[in-house]
PDB file of C-alpha atoms and ligand atoms in Angstrom:
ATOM      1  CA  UNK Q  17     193.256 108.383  68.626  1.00 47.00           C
ATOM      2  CA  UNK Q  18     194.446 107.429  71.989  1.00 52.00           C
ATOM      3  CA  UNK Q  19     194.859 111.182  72.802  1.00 52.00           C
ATOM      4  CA  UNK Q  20     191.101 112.030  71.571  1.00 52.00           C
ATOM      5  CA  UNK Q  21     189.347 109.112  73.833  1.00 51.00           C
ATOM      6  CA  UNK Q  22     191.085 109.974  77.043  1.00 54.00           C
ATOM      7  CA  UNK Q  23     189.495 114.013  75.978  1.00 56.00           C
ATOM      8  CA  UNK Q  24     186.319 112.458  75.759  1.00 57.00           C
ATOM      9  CA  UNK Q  25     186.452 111.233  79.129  1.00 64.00           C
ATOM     10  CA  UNK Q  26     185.535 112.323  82.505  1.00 73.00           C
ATOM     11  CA  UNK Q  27     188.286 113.114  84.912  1.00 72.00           C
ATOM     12  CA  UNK Q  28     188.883 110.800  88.294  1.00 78.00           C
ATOM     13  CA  UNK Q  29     188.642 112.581  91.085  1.00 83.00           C
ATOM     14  CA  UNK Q  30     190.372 111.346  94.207  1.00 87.00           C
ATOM     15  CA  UNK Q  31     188.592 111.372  97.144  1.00 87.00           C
ATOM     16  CA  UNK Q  32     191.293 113.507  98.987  1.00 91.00           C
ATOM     17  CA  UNK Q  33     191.756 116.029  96.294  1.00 94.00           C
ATOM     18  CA  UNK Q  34     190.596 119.082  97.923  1.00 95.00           C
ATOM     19  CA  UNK Q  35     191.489 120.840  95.606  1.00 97.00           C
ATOM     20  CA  UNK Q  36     189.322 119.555  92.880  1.00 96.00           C
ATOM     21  CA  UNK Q  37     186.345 119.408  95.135  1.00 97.00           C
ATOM     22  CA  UNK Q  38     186.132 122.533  96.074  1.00 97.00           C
ATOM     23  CA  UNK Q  39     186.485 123.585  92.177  1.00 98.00           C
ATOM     24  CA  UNK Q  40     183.673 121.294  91.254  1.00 97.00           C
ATOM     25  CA  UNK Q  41     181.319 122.418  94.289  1.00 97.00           C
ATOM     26  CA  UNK Q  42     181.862 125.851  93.480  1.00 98.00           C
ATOM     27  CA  UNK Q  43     180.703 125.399  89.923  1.00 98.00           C
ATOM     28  CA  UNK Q  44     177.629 124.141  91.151  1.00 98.00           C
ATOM     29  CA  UNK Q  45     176.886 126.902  93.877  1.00 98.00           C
ATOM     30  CA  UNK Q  46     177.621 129.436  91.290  1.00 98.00           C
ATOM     31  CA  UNK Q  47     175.316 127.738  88.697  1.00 98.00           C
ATOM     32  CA  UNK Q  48     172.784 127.552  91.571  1.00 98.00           C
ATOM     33  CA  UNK Q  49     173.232 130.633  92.423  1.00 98.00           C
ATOM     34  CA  UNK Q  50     172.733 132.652  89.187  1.00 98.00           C
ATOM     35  CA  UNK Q  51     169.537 130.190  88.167  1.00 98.00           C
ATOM     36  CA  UNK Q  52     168.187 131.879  91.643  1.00 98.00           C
ATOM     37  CA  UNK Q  53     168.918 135.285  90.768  1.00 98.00           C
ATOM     38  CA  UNK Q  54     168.134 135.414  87.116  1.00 98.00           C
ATOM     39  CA  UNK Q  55     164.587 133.801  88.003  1.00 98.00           C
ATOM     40  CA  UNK Q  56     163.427 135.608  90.777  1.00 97.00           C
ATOM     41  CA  UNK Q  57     164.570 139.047  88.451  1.00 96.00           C
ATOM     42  CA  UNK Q  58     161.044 139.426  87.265  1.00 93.00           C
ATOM     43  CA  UNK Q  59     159.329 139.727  90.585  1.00 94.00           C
ATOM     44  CA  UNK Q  60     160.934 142.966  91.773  1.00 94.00           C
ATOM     45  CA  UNK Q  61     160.197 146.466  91.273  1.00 89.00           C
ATOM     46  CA  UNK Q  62     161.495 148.026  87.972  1.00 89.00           C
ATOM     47  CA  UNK Q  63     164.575 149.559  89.325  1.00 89.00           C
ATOM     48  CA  UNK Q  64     166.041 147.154  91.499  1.00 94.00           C
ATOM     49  CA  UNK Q  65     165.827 144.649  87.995  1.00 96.00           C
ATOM     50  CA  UNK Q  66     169.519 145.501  86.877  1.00 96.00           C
ATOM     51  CA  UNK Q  67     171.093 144.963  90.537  1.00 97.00           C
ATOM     52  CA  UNK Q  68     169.769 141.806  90.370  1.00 98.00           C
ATOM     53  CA  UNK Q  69     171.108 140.805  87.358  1.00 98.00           C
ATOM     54  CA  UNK Q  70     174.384 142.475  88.097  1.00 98.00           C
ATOM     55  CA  UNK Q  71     174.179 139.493  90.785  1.00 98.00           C
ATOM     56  CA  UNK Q  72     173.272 136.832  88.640  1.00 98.00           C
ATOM     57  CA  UNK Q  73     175.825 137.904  86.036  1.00 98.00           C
ATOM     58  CA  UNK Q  74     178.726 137.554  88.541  1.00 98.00           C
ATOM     59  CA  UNK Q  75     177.757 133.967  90.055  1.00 98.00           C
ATOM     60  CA  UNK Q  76     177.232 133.241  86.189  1.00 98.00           C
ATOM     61  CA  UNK Q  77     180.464 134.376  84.360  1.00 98.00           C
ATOM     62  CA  UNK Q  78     182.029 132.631  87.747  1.00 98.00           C
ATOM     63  CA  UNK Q  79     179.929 129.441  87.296  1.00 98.00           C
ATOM     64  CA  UNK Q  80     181.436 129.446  83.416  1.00 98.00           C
ATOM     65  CA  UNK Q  81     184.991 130.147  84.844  1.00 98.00           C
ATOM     66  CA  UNK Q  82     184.598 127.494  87.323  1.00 98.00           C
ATOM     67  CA  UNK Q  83     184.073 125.043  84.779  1.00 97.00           C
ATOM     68  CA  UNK Q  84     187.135 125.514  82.652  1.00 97.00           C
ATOM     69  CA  UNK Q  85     189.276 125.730  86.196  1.00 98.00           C
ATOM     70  CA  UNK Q  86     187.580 122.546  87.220  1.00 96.00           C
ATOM     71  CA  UNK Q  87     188.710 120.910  84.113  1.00 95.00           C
ATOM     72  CA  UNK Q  88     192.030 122.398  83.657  1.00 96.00           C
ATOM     73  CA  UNK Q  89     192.558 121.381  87.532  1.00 96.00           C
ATOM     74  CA  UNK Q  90     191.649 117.648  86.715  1.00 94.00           C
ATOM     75  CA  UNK Q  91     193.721 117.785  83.734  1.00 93.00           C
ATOM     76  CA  UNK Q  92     197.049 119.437  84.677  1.00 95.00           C
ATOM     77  CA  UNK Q  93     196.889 119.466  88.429  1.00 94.00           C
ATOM     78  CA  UNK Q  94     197.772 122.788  88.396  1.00 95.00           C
ATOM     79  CA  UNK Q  95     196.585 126.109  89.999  1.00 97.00           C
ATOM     80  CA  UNK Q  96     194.703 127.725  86.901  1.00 98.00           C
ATOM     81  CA  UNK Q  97     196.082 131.106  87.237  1.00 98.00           C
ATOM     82  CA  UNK Q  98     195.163 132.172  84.288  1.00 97.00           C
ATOM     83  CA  UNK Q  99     190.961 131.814  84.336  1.00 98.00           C
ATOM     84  CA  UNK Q 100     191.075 132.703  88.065  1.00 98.00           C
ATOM     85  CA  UNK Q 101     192.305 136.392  86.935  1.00 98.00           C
ATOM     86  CA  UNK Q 102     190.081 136.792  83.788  1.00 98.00           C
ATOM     87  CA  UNK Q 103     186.897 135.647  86.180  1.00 98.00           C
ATOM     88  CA  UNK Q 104     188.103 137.995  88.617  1.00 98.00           C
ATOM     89  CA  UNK Q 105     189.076 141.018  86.116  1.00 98.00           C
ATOM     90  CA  UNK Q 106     184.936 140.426  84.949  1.00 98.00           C
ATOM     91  CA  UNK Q 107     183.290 139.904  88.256  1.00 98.00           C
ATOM     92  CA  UNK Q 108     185.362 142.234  90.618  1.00 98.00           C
ATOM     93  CA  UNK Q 109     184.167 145.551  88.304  1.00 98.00           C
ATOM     94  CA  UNK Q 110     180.828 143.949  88.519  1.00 98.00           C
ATOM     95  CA  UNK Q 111     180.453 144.254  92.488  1.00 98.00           C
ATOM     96  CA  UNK Q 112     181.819 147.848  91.702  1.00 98.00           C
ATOM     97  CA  UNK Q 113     178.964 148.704  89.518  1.00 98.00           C
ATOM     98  CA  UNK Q 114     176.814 147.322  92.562  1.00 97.00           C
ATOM     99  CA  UNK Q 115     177.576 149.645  94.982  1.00 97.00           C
ATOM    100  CA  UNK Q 116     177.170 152.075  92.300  1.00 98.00           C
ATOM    101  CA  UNK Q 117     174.095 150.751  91.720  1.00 97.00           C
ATOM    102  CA  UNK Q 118     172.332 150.691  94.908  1.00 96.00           C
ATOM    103  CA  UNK Q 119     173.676 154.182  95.609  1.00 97.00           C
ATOM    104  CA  UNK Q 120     172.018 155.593  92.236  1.00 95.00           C
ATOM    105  CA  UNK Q 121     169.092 156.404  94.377  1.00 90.00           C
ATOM    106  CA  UNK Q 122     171.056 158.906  96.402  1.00 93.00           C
ATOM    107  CA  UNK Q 123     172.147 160.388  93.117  1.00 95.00           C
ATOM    108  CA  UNK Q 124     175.394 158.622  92.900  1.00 96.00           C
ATOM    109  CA  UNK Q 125     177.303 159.719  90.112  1.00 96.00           C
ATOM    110  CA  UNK Q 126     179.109 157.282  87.556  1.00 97.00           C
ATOM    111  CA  UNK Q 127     182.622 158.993  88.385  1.00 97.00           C
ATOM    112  CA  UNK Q 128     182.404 157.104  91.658  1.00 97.00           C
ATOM    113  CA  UNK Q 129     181.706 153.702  90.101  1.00 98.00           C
ATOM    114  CA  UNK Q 130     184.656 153.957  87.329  1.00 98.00           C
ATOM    115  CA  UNK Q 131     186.970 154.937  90.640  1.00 98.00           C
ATOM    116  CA  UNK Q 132     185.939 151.811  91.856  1.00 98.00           C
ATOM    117  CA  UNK Q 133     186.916 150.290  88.762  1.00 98.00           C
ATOM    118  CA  UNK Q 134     189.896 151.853  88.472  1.00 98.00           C
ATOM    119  CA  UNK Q 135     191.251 150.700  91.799  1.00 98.00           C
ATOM    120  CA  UNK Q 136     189.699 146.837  91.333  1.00 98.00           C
ATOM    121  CA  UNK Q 137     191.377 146.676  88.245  1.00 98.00           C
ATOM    122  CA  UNK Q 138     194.779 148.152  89.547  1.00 98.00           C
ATOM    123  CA  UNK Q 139     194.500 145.737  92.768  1.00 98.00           C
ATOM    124  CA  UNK Q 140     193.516 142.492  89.988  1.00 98.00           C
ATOM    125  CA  UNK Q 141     196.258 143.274  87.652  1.00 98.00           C
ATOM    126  CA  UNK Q 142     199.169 143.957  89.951  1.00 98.00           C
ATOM    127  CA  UNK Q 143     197.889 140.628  91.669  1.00 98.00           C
ATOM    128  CA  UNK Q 144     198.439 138.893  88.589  1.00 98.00           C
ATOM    129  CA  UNK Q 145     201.847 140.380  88.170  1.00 98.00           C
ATOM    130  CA  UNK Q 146     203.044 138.532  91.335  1.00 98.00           C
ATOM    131  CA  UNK Q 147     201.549 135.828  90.691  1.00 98.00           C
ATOM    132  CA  UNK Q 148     201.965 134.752  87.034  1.00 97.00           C
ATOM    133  CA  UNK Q 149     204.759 136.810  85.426  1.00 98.00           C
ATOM    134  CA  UNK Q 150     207.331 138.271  87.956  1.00 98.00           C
ATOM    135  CA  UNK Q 151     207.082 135.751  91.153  1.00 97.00           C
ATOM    136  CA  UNK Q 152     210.300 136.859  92.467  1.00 97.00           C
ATOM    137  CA  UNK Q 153     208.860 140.434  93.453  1.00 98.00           C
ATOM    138  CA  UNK Q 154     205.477 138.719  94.360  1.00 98.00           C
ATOM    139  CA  UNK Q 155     205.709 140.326  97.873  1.00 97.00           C
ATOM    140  CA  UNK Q 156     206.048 143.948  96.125  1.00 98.00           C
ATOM    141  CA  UNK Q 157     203.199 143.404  93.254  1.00 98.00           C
ATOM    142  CA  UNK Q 158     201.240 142.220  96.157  1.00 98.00           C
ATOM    143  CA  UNK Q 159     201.739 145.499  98.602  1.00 98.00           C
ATOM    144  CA  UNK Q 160     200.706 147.479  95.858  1.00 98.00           C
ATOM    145  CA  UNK Q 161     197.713 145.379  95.110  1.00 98.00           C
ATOM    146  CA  UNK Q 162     196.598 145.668  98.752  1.00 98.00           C
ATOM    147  CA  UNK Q 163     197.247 149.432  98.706  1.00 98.00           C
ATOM    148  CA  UNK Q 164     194.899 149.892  95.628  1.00 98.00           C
ATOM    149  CA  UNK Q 165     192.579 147.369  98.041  1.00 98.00           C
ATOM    150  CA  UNK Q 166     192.688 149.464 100.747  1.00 98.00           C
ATOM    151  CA  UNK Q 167     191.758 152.463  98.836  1.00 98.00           C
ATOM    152  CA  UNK Q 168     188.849 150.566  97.881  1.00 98.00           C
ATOM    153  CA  UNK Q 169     187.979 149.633 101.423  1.00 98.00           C
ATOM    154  CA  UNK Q 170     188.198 153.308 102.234  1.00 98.00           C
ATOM    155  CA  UNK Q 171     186.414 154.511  99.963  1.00 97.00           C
ATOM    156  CA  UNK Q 172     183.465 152.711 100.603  1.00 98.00           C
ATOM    157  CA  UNK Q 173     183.889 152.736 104.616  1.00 98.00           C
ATOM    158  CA  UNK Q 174     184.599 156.215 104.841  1.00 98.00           C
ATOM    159  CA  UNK Q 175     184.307 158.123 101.365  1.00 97.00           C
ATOM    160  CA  UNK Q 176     181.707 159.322  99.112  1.00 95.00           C
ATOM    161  CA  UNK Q 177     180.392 156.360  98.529  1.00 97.00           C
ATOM    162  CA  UNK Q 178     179.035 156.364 102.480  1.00 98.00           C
ATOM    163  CA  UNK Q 179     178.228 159.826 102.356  1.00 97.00           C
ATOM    164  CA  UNK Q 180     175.822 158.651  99.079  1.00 98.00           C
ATOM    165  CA  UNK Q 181     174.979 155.655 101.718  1.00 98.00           C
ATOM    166  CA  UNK Q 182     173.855 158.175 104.463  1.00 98.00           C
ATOM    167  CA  UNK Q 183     171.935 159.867 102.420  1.00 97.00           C
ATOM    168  CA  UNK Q 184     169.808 157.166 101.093  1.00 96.00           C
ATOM    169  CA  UNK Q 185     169.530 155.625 104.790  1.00 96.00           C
ATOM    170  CA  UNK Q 186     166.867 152.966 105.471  1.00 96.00           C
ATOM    171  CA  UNK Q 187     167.647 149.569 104.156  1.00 96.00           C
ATOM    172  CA  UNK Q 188     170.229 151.506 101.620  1.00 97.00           C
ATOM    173  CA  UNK Q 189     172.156 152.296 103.905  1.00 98.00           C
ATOM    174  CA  UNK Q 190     172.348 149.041 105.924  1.00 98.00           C
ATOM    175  CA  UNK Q 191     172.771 146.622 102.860  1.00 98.00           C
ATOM    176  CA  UNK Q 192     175.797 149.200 101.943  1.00 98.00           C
ATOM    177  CA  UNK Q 193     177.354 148.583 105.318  1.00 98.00           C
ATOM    178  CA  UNK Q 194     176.819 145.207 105.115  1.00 98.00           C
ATOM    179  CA  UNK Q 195     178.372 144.980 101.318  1.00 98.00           C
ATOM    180  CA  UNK Q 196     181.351 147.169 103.228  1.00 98.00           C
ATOM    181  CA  UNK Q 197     182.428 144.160 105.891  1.00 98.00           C
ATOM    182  CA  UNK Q 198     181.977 141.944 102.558  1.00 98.00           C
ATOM    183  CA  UNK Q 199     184.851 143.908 101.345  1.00 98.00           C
ATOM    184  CA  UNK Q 200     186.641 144.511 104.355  1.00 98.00           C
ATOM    185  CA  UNK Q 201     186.391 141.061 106.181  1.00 98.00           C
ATOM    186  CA  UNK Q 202     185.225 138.573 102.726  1.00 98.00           C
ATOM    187  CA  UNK Q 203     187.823 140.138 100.145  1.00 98.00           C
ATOM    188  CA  UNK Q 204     190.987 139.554 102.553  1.00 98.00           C
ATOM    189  CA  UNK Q 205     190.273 136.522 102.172  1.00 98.00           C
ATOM    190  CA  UNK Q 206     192.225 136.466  99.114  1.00 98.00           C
ATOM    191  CA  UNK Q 207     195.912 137.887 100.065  1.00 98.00           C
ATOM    192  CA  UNK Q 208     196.140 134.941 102.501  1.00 97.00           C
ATOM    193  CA  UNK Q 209     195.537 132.733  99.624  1.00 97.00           C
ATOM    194  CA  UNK Q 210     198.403 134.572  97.671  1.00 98.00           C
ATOM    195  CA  UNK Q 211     200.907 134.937 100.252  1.00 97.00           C
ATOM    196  CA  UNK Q 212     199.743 130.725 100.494  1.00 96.00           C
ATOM    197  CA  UNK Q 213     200.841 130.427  96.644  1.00 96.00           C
ATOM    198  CA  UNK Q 214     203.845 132.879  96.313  1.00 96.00           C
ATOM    199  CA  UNK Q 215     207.266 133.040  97.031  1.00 95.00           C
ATOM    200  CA  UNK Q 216     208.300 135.756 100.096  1.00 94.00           C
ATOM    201  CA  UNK Q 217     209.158 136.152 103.927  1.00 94.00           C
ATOM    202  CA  UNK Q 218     205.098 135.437 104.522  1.00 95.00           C
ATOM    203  CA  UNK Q 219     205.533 131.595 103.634  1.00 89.00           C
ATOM    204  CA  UNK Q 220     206.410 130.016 107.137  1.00 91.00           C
ATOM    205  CA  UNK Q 221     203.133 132.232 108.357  1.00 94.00           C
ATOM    206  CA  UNK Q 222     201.096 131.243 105.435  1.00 93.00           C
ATOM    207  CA  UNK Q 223     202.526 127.938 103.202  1.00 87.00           C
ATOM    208  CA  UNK Q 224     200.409 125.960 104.845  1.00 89.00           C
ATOM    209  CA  UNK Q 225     197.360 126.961 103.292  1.00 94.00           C
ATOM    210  CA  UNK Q 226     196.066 125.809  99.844  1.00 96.00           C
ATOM    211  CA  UNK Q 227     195.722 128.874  97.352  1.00 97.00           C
ATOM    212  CA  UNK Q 228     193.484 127.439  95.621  1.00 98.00           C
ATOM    213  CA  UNK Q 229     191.187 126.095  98.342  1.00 97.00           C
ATOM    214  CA  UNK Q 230     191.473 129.726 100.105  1.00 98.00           C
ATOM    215  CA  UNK Q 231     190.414 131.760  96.607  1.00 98.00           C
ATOM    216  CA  UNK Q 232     187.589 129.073  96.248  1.00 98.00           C
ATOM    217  CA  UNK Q 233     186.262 129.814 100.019  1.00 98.00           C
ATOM    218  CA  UNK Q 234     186.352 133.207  99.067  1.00 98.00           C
ATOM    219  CA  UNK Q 235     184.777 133.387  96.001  1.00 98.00           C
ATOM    220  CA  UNK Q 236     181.725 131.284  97.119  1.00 98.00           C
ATOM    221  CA  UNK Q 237     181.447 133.484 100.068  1.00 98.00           C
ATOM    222  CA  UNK Q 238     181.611 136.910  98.347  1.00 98.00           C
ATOM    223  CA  UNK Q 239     180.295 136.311  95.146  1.00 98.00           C
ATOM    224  CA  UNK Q 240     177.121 134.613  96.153  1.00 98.00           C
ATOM    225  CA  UNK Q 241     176.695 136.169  99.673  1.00 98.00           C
ATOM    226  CA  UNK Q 242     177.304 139.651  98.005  1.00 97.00           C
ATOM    227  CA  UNK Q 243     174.361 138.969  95.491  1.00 98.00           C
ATOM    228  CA  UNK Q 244     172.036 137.275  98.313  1.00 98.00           C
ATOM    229  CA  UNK Q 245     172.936 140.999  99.951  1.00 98.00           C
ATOM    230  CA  UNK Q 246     171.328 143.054  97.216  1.00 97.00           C
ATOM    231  CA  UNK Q 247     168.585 140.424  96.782  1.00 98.00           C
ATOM    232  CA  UNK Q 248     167.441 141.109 100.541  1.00 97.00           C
ATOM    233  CA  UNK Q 249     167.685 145.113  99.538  1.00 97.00           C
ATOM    234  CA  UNK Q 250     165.405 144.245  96.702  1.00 96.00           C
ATOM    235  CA  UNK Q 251     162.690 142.209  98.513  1.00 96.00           C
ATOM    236  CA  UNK Q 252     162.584 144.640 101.037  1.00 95.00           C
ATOM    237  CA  UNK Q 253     162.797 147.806  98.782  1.00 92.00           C
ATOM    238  CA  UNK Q 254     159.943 146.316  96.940  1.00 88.00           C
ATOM    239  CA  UNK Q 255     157.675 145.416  99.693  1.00 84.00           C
ATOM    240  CA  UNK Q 256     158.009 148.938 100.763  1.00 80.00           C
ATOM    241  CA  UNK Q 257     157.134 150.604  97.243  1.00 77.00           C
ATOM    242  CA  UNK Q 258     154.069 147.968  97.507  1.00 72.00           C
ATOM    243  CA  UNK Q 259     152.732 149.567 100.987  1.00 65.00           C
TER     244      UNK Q 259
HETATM  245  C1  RET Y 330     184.805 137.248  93.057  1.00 95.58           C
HETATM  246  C2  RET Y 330     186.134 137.593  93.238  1.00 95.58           C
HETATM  247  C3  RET Y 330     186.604 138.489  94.147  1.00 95.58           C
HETATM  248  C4  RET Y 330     185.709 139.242  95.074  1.00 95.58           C
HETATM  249  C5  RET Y 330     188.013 138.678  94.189  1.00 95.58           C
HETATM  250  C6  RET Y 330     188.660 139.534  94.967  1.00 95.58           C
HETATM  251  C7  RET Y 330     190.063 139.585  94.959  1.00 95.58           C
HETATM  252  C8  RET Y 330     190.838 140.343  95.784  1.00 95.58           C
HETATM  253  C9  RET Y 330     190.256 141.283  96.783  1.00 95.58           C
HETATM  254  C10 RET Y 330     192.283 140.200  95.655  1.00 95.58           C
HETATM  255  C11 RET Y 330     193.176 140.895  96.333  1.00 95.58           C
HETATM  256  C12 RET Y 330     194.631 140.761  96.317  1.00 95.58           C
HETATM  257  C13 RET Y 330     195.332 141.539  97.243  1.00 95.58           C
HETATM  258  C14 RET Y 330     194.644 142.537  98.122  1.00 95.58           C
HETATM  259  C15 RET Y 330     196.815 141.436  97.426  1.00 95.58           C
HETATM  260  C16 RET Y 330     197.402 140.207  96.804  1.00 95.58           C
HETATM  261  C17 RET Y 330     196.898 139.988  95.431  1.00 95.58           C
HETATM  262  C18 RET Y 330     195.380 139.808  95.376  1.00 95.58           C
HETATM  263  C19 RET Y 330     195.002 140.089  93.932  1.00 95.58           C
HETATM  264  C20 RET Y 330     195.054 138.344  95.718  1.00 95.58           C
END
């Protein structure tokens, strides 16, 4: 009985649990966030719809991940390893199938989006690897994590996928670049917050950092700012096709 009240209620949270806080503001910015996107969905031109809601799905499966973290952070004190993967392993693909996306209008061809895939999921899973099963060879799941990441980041910078970029040019072209330093600068973001949470010769450089804290900066940041990114391509785009 005892056990079912205290379920019922809502967690404390201290007022210097940074930790916490950053899990329950990021719930709300993603929440925010995908009410923004899935609402304004309607006013743009026809094919710019399903970017949009690409957007909104990824600050919205977040904003449902965020929740449970929240909670299971409250409950256990404990980094939520678990959720934090599965949100990624969803979300990740998603920004994938945005670059995709945007570049359909240079005739991109779905081959390049599953590579993207392909890579994200490599980079996510060997992440997880470290992290959760074999954290004694953390530093090793995590060099072949970032080599599948910088694949991606070349790719995009330098591969097909700019070629498709170049092609399109205009405002295409310049919310790809700017989607490119989202990867390059926003998504390594995230190995500091690893090499913060895992065992290896990186810890005196790194320990002193919160993982937690670090992925939660970093999701905000990329998730929503990606998103905001393709919304600007939109309003523009449509403006244009408007004229
Ligand atoms: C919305 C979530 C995003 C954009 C998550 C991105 C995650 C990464 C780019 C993670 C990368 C990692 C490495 C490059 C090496 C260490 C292990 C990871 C998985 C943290």
């Amino acid at each position: 009985m005892t056990k079912l009240l205290l379920n019922l209620e809502v967690a404390k949270l201290a007022a210097d649990d940074y930790v916490g806080f950053t899990f329950f503001v990021g719930c709300m910015a993603m929440m925010a966030a995908s009410a923004f996107f899935f609402l304004s969905m309607s006013s743009f031109d026809k094919k710019w719809r399903t970017s949009i809601l690409v957007s909104g799905l990824i600050t919205f499966i977040a904003a449902v991940h965020y929740w449970y973290m929240r909670d299971y952070w409250a409950s256990f004190a404990e980094s939520p390893v678990f959720f934090r993967y599965v949100d990624w392993v969803l979300t990740v693909p998603l920004m994938c199938v945005e670059f995709y996306l945007i570049l359909k209008v240079a005739g991109a061809k779905k081959s390049l989006m599953w590579r993207l895939i392909f890579l994200s999921v490599v980079m996510l899973v060997t992440g997880y690897l470290g992290e959760a099963v074999d954290r004694d060879n953390a530093w090793l799941w995590g060099l072949v994590s970032g080599i599948a990441y910088f694949v991606i980041v070349y790719d995009i910078w330098f591969g097909q996928a700019k070629k498709l970029a170049v092609a399109a040019g205009g405002e295409v072209l310049a919310a790809h670049k700017t989607l490119c330093w989202f990867v390059l600068v926003g998504w390594a973001i995230y190995p500091i917050g690893y090499m913060a949470g895992t065992p290896g010769w990186y810890e005196p450089i790194f320990g002193g950092f919160d993982l937690d804290i670090v992925y939660n900066i970093g999701d905000a940041i990329n998730k929503i700012g990606f998103g905001l990114v393709v919304y600007n391509l939109a309003v523009l785009a449509s403006k244009k096709s408007e004229a």
